[in-house]
CSV table of C-alpha atoms in Angstrom, one decimal:
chain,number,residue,atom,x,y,z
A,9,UNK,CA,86.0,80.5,99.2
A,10,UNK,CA,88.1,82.7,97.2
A,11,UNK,CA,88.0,80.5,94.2
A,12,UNK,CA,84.0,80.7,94.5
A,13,UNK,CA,83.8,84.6,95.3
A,14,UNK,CA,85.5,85.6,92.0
A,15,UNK,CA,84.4,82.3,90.0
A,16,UNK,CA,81.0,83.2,89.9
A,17,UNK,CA,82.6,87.2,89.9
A,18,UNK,CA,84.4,86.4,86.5
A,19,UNK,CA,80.9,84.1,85.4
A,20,UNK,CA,78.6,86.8,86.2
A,21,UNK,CA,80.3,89.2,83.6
A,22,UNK,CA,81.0,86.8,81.4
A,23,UNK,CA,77.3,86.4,80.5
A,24,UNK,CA,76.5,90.1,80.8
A,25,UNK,CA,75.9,91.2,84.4
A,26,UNK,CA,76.5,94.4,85.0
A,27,UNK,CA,79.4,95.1,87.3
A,28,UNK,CA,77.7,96.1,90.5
A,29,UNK,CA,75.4,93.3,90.5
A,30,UNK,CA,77.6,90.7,89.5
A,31,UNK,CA,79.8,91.6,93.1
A,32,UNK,CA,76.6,91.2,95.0
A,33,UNK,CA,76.0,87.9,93.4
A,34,UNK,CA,79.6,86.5,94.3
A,35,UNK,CA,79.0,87.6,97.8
A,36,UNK,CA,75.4,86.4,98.3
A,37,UNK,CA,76.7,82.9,96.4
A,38,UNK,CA,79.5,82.7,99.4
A,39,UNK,CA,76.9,83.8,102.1
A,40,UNK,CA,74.6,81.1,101.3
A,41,UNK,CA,77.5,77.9,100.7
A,42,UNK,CA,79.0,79.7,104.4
A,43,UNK,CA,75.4,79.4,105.6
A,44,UNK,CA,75.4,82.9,106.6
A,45,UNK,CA,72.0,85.1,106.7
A,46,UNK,CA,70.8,86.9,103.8
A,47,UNK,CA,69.7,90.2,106.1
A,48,UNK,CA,73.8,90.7,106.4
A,49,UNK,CA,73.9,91.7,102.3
A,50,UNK,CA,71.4,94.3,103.4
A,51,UNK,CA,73.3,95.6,106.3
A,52,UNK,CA,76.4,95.3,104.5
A,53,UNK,CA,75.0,97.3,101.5
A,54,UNK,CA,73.9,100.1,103.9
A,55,UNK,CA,76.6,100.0,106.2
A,56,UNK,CA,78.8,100.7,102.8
A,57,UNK,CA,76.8,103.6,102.2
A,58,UNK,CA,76.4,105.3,105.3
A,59,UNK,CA,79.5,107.4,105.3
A,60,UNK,CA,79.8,111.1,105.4
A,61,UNK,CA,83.0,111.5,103.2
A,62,UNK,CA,80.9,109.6,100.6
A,63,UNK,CA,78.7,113.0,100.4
A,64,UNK,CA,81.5,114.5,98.1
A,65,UNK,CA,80.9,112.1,95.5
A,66,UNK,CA,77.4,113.6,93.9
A,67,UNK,CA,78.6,117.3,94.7
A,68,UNK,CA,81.8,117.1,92.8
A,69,UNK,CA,79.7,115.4,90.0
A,70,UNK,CA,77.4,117.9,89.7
A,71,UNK,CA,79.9,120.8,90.3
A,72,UNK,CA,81.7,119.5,87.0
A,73,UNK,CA,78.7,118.8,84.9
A,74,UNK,CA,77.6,122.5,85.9
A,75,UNK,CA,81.3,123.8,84.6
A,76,UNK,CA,81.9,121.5,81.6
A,77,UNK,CA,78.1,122.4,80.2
A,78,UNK,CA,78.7,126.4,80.9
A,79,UNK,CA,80.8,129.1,79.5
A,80,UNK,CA,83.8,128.1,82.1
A,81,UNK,CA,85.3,125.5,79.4
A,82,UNK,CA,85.3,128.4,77.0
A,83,UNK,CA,86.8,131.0,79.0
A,84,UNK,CA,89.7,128.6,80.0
A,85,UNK,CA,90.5,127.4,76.9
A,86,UNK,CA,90.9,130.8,75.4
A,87,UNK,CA,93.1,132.1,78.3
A,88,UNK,CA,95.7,129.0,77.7
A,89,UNK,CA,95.8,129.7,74.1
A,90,UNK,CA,96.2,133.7,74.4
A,91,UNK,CA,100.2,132.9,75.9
A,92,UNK,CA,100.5,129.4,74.2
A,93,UNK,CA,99.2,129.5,71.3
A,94,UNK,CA,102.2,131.3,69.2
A,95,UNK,CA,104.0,128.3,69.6
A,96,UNK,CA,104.2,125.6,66.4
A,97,UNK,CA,101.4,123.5,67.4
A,98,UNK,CA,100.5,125.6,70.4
A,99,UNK,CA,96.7,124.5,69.9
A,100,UNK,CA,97.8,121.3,70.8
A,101,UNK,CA,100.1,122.3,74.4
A,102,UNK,CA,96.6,124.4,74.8
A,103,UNK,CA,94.2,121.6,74.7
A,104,UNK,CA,96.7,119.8,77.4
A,105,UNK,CA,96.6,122.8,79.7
A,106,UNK,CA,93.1,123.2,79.0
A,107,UNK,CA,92.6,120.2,80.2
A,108,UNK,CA,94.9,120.6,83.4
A,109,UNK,CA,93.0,123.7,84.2
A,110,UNK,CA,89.8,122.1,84.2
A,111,UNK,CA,90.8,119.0,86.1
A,112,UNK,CA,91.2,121.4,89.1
A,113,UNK,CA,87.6,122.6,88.9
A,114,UNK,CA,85.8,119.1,87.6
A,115,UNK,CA,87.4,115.6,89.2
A,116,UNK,CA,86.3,113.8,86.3
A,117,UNK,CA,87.6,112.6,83.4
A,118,UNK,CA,85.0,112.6,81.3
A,119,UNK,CA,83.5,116.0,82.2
A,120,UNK,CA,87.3,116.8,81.2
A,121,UNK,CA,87.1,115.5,78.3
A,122,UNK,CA,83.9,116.8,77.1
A,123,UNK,CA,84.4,120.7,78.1
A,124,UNK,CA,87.5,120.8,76.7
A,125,UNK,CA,86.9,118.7,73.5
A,126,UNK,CA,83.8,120.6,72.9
A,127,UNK,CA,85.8,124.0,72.5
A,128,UNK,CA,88.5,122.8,71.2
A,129,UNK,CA,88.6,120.1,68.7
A,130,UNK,CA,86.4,122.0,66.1
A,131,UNK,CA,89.5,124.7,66.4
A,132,UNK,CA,92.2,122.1,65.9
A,133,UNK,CA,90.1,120.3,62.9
A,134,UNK,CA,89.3,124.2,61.3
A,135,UNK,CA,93.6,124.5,61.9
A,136,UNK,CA,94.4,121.5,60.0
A,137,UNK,CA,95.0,119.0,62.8
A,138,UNK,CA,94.9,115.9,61.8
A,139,UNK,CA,91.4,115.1,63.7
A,140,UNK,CA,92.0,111.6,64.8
A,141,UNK,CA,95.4,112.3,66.8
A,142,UNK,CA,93.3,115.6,67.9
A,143,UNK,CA,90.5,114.0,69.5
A,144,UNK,CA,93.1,111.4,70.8
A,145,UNK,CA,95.2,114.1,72.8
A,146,UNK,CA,92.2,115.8,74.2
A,147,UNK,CA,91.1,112.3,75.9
A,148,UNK,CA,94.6,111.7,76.8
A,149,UNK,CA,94.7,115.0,78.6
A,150,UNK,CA,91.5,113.9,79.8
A,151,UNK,CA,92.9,111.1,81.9
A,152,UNK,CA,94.0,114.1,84.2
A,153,UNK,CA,90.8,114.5,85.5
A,154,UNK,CA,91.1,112.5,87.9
A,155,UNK,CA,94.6,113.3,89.1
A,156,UNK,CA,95.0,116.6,89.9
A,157,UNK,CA,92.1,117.3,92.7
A,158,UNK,CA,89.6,117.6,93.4
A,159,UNK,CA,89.0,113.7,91.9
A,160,UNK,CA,86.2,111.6,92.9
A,161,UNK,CA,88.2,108.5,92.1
A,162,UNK,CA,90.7,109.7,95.4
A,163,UNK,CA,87.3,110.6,97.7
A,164,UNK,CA,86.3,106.4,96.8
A,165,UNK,CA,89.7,105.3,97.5
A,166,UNK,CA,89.7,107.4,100.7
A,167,UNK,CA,86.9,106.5,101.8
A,168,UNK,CA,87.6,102.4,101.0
A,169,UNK,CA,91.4,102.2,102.5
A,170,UNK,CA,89.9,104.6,105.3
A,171,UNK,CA,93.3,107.5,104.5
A,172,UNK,CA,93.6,111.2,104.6
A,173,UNK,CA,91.3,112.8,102.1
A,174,UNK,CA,93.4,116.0,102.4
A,175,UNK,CA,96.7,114.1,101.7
A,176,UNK,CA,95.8,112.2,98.9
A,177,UNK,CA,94.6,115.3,97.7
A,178,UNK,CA,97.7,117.2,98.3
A,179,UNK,CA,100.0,114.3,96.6
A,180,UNK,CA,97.3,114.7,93.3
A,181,UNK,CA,99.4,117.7,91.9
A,182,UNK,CA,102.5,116.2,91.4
A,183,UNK,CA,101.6,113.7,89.2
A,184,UNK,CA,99.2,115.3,86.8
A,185,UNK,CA,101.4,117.8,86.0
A,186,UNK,CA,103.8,115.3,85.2
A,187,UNK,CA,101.2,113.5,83.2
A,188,UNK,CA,100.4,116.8,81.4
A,189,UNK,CA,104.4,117.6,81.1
A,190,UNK,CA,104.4,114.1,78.9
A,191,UNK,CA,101.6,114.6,76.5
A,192,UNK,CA,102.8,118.4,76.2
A,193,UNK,CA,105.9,116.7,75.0
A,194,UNK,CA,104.6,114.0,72.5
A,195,UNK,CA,102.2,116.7,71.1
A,196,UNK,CA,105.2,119.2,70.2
A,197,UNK,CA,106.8,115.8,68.4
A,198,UNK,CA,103.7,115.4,66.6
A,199,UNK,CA,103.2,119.4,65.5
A,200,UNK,CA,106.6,119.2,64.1
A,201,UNK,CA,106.5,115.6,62.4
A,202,UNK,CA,103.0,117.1,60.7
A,203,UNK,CA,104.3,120.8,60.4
A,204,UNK,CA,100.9,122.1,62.7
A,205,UNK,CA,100.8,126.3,62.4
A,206,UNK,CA,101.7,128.4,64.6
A,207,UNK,CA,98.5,130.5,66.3
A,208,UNK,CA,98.0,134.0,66.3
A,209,UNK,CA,101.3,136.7,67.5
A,210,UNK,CA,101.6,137.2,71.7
A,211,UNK,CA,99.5,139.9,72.7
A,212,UNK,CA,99.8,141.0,76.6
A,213,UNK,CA,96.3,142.9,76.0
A,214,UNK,CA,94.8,139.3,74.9
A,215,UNK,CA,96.2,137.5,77.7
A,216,UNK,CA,95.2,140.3,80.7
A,217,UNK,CA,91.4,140.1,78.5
A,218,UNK,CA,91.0,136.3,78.9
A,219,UNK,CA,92.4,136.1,81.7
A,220,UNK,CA,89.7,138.7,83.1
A,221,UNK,CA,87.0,136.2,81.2
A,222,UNK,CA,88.7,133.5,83.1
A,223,UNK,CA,89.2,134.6,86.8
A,224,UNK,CA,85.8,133.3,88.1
A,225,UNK,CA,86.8,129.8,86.6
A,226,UNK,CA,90.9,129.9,88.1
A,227,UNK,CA,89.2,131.0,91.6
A,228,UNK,CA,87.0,127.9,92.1
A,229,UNK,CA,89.7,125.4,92.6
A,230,UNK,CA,91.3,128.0,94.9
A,231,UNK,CA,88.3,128.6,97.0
A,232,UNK,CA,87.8,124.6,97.4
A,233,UNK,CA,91.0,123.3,98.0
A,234,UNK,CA,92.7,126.6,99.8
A,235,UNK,CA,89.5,125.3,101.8
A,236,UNK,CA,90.6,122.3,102.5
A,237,UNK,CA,94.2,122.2,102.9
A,238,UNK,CA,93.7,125.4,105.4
A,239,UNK,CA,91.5,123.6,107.4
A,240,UNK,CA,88.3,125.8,107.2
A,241,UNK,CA,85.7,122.9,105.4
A,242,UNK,CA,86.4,119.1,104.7
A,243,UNK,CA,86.0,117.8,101.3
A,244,UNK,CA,82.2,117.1,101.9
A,245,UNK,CA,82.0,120.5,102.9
A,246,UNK,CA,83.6,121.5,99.8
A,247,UNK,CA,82.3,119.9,97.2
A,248,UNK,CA,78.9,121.2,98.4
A,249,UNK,CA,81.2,124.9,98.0
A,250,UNK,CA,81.7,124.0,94.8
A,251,UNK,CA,77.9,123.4,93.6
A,252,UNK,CA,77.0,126.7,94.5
A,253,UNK,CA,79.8,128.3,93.5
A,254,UNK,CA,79.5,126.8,90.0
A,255,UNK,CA,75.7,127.6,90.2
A,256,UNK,CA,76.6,131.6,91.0
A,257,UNK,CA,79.3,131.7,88.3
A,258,UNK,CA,76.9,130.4,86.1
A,259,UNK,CA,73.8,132.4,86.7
A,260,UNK,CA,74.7,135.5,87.8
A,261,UNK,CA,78.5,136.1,86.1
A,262,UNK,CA,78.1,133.9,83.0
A,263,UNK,CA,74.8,134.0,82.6
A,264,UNK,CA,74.9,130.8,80.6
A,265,UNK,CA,72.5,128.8,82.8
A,266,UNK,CA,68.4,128.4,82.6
A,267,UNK,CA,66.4,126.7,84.3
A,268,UNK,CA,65.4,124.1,82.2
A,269,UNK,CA,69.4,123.3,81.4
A,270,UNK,CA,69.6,123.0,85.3
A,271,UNK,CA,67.3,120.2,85.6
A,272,UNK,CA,68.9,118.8,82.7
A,273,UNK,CA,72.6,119.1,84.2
A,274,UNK,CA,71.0,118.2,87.3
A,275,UNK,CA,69.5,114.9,86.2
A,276,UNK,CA,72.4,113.4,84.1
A,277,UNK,CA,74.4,114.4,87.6
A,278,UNK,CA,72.2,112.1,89.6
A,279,UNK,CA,72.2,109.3,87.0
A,280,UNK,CA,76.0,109.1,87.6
A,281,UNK,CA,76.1,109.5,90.9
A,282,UNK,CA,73.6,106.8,91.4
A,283,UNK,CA,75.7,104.3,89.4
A,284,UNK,CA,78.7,104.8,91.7
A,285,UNK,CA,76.2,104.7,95.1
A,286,UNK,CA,74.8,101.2,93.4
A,287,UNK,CA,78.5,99.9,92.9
A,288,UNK,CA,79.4,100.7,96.9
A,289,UNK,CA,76.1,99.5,98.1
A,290,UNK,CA,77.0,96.4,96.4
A,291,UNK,CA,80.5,96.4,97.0
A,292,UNK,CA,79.3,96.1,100.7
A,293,UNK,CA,78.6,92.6,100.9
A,294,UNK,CA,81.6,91.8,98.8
A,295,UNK,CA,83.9,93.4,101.3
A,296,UNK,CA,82.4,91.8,104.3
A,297,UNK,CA,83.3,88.5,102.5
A,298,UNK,CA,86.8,89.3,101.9
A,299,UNK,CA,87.1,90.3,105.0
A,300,UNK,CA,85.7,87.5,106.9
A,301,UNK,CA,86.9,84.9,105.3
A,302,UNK,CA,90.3,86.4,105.1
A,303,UNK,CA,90.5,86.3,101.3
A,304,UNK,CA,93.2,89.2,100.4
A,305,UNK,CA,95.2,88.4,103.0
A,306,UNK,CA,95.2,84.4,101.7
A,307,UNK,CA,96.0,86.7,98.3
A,308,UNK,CA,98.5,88.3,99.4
A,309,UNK,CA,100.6,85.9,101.2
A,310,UNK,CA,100.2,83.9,97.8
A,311,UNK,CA,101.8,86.6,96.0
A,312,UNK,CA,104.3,87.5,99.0
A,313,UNK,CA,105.3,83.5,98.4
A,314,UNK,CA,106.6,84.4,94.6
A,315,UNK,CA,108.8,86.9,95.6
A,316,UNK,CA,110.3,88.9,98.1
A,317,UNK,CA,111.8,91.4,96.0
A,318,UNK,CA,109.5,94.6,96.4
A,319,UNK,CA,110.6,95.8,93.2
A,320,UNK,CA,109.1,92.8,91.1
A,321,UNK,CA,105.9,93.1,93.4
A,322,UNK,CA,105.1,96.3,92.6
A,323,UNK,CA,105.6,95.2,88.9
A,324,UNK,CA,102.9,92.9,89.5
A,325,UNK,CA,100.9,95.3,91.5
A,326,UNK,CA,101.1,97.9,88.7
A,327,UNK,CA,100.5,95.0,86.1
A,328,UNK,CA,97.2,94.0,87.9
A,329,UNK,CA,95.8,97.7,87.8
A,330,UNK,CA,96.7,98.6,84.1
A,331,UNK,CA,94.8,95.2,83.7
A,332,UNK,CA,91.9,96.0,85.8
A,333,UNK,CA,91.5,100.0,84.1
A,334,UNK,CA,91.5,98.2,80.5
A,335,UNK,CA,88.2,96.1,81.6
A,336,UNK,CA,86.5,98.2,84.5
A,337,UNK,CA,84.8,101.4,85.1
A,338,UNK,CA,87.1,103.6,87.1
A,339,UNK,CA,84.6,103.7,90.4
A,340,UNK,CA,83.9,100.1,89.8
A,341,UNK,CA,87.9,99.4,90.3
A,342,UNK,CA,88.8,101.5,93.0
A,343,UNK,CA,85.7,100.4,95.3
A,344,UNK,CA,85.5,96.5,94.1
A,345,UNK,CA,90.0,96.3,94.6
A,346,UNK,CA,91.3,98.7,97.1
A,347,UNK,CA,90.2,96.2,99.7
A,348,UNK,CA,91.9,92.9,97.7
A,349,UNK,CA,95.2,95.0,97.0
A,350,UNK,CA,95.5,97.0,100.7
A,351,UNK,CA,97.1,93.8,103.0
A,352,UNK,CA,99.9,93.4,100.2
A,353,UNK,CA,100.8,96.8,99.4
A,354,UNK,CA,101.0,97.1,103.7
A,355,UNK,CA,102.8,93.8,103.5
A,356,UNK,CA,105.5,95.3,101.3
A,357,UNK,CA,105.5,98.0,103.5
A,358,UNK,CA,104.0,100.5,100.8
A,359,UNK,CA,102.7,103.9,102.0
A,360,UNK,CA,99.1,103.9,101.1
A,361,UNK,CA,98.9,107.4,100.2
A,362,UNK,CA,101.4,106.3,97.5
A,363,UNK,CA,99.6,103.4,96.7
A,364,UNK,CA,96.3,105.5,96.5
A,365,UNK,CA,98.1,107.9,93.9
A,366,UNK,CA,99.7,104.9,91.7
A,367,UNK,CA,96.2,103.5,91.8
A,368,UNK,CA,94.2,106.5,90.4
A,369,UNK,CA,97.0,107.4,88.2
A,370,UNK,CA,96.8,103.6,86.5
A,371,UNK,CA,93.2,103.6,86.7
A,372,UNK,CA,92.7,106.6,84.9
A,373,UNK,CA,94.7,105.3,81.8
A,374,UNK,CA,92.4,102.9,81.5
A,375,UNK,CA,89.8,105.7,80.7
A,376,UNK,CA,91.9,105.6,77.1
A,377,UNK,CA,92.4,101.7,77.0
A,378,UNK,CA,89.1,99.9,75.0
A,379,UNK,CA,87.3,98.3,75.8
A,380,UNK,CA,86.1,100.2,78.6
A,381,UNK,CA,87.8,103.6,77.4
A,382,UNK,CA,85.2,106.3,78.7
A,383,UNK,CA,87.3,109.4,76.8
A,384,UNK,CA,87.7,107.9,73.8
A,385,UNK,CA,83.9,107.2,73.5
A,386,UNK,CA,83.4,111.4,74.2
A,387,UNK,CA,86.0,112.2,72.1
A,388,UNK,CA,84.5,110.1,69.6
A,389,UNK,CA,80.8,111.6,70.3
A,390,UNK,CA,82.4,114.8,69.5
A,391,UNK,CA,84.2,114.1,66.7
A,392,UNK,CA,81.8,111.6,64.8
A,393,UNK,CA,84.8,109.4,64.2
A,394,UNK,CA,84.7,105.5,64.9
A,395,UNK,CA,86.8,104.6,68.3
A,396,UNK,CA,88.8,102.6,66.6
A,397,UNK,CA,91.0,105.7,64.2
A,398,UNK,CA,91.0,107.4,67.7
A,399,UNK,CA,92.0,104.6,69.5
A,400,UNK,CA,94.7,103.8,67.1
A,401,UNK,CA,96.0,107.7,67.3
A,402,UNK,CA,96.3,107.7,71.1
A,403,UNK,CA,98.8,105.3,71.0
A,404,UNK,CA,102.0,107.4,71.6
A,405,UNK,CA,100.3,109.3,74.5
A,406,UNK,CA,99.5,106.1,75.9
A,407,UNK,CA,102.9,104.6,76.0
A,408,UNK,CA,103.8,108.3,77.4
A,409,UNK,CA,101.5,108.0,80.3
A,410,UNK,CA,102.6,104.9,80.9
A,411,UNK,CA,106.0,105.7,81.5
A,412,UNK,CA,104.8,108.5,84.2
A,413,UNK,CA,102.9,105.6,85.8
A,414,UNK,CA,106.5,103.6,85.9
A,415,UNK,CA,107.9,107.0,87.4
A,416,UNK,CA,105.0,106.9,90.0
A,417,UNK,CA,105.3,103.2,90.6
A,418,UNK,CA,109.1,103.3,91.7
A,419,UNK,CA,109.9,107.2,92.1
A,420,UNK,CA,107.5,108.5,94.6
A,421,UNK,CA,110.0,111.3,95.4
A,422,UNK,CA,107.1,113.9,93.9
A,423,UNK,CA,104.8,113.3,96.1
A,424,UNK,CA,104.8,115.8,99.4
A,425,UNK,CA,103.6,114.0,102.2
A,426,UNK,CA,106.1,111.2,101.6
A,427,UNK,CA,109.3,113.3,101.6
A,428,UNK,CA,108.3,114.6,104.7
């Protein structure tokens, strides 16, 4: 059955399918040769969807679109660059922070992405940045999007491996500021190996001014996950915090927001969203036939049979998901694997809040990784420039982030909840 399930799987996108419905044809194609009723895709589509943590998903969508469309982006950026932006190439460490800062308020990668490439890469270009490697670092800093938390990618992967939203969370930090550590790093090689300027002098007055501008923005992620972690709203809860906070900010502080950009915001929110509610829906069925016939654990023990050395397995494991980023959708990944990959990571006696953090973390390189690449094709929007100049400049932040995943993969020693 296995063979079948991703035969027709690897068939179906072969000639063009889109990824949601080419799942739901593997299942129904193993239903019908099993001679099992077609009313169980329908049950199993709804049964996918019928889950309250799932509620987060369209909020945190929304809340990001609402903050990478507003003045928040603006207000950010220009509080990083009032105390970094003295330094050779500060522009650069800016459009990293930048982009740390608004991973804590967005949970996507490509609301990251655009907010901060937006502001920022006109800057960098006016500077004399060399465009391509500019646009490059801002999608690589982008990839943090989905690491630091809230991230919409760990609300699918708690919801599929059925783990602690709250812990996942809490584990998020660890590793996106060692992502943003790397590309900080790499982009002060770069200023020096193309002699970047410096920006303007320190100025305490500039920093306490932005940082004014910027306060509304820096309290969101504390309202939603000192939320959280203290136990007063779940992450449903607050993502729905989020929207109207955002909304507030917007209208009443910012003042940035009309109606008619609402709807728009609004719409393009719900587009998304619906995407990743058609890929669950579909990845219902699919996981009802792994599950019934036993498929990952047949997988598994297949793999198990190779080696026994946990080292090379989580090689392979890692391998697989670098892989699977490079030719999937983020959502598509986490929904359409988690439930292949969870009886060998527990076979090898991996924690699955690790595993969930590897996961996301090798996911979201593949948002940098054509032919998939979702950042790249922003940054690219922005800049005007083919994908392939900035594909080609986001090389040596590749190979760093690469190296954190390694670090990730075999040194979980960062992560809280593990140590203790």
């Amino acid at each position: 059955m296995s063979v079948l399930l991703f035969g027709v799987f690897i068939l179906a996108l072969i000639v063009g399918i889109p990824v949601a419905f080419s799942v739901m044809l593997a299942a129904i194609a193993v239903m019908v040769s099993g001679d099992v009723g077609l009313g169980m895709v329908a049950q199993r589509a709804f049964a996918a969807t019928n889950s309250f943590p799932l509620i987060a998903v369209p909020f945190f969508i929304l809340a990001g679109d609402l903050l990478a469309q507003g003045a928040i982006s603006k207000y950010l950026v220009e509080f990083a660059e009032s105390f970094l932006g003295m330094i050779k190439g500060g522009l650069s460490i800016v459009s990293v922070v930048a982009g740390m800062f608004f991973a804590a308020v967005s949970g996507s990668g490509a609301a990251t992405t655009a907010a901060v490439g937006a502001t920022l890469i006109p800057q960098l270009k006016e500077r004399g940045y060399d465009e391509d490697s500019a646009a490059a670092l801002i999608a690589a800093a982008g990839t943090i999007g989905v690491v630091i938390p809230p991230s919409v990618p760990m609300v699918l992967y708690a919801v599929s491996a059925n783990q602690s939203l709250s812990q996942l969370f809490a584990n998020g930090f660890g590793p996106g500021v060692l992502m943003g550590a790397i590309l900080i790093i790499i982009a002060l090689v770069q200023a020096y190996r193309h002699n970047y300027p410096k920006g303007a002098k320190f100025s305490l007055k500039n920093v306490l001014m932005t940082f004014l501008k910027a306060i509304p923005a820096l309290i969101m992620p504390v309202i939603i996950l000192g939320g959280i972690f203290s136990g007063k709203f779940t992450a449903s809860e607050a993502a729905a915090v989020a929207v109207v906070y955002a909304l507030l900010v917007s209208f009443l502080i910012y003042r940035d927001m009309t109606p008619k950009k609402l709807f728009e915001i609004m719409a393009g929110s719900a587009k998304t969203s619906a995407v990743i509610m058609i890929i669950i829906a579909c990845s219902g069925p699919f996981g009802w036939v792994l599950a019934n016939y036993k498929i990952p654990e047949a997988i598994a023990g297949s793999i198990l049979g190779i080696s026994t050395n946990k080292y090379i397995l989580m090689f392979v494991i890692a391998l697989v998901i670098i892989i699977a980023g490079v030719f999937m959708e983020t959502s598509s990944a986490i929904i359409i694997l988690t439930p292949v990959f969870l009886p060998l990571v527990q076979g090898i006696g991996v924690d699955l809040v690790h595993f969930g953090i590897l996961f996301v973390v090798g996911i979201a390189i593949g948002m940098i990784t054509p032919p998939v690449a979702i950042n790249l094709f922003v940054a690219s929007g922005i800049t005007g420039k083919p994908i392939e100049l900035i594909a080609k400049a986001v090389i040596p932040y590749l190979l760093g982030l690469l190296v954190v995943f390694l670090l990730i993969v075999y040194m979980p020693l960062f992560l809280p909840s593990l140590i203790v």
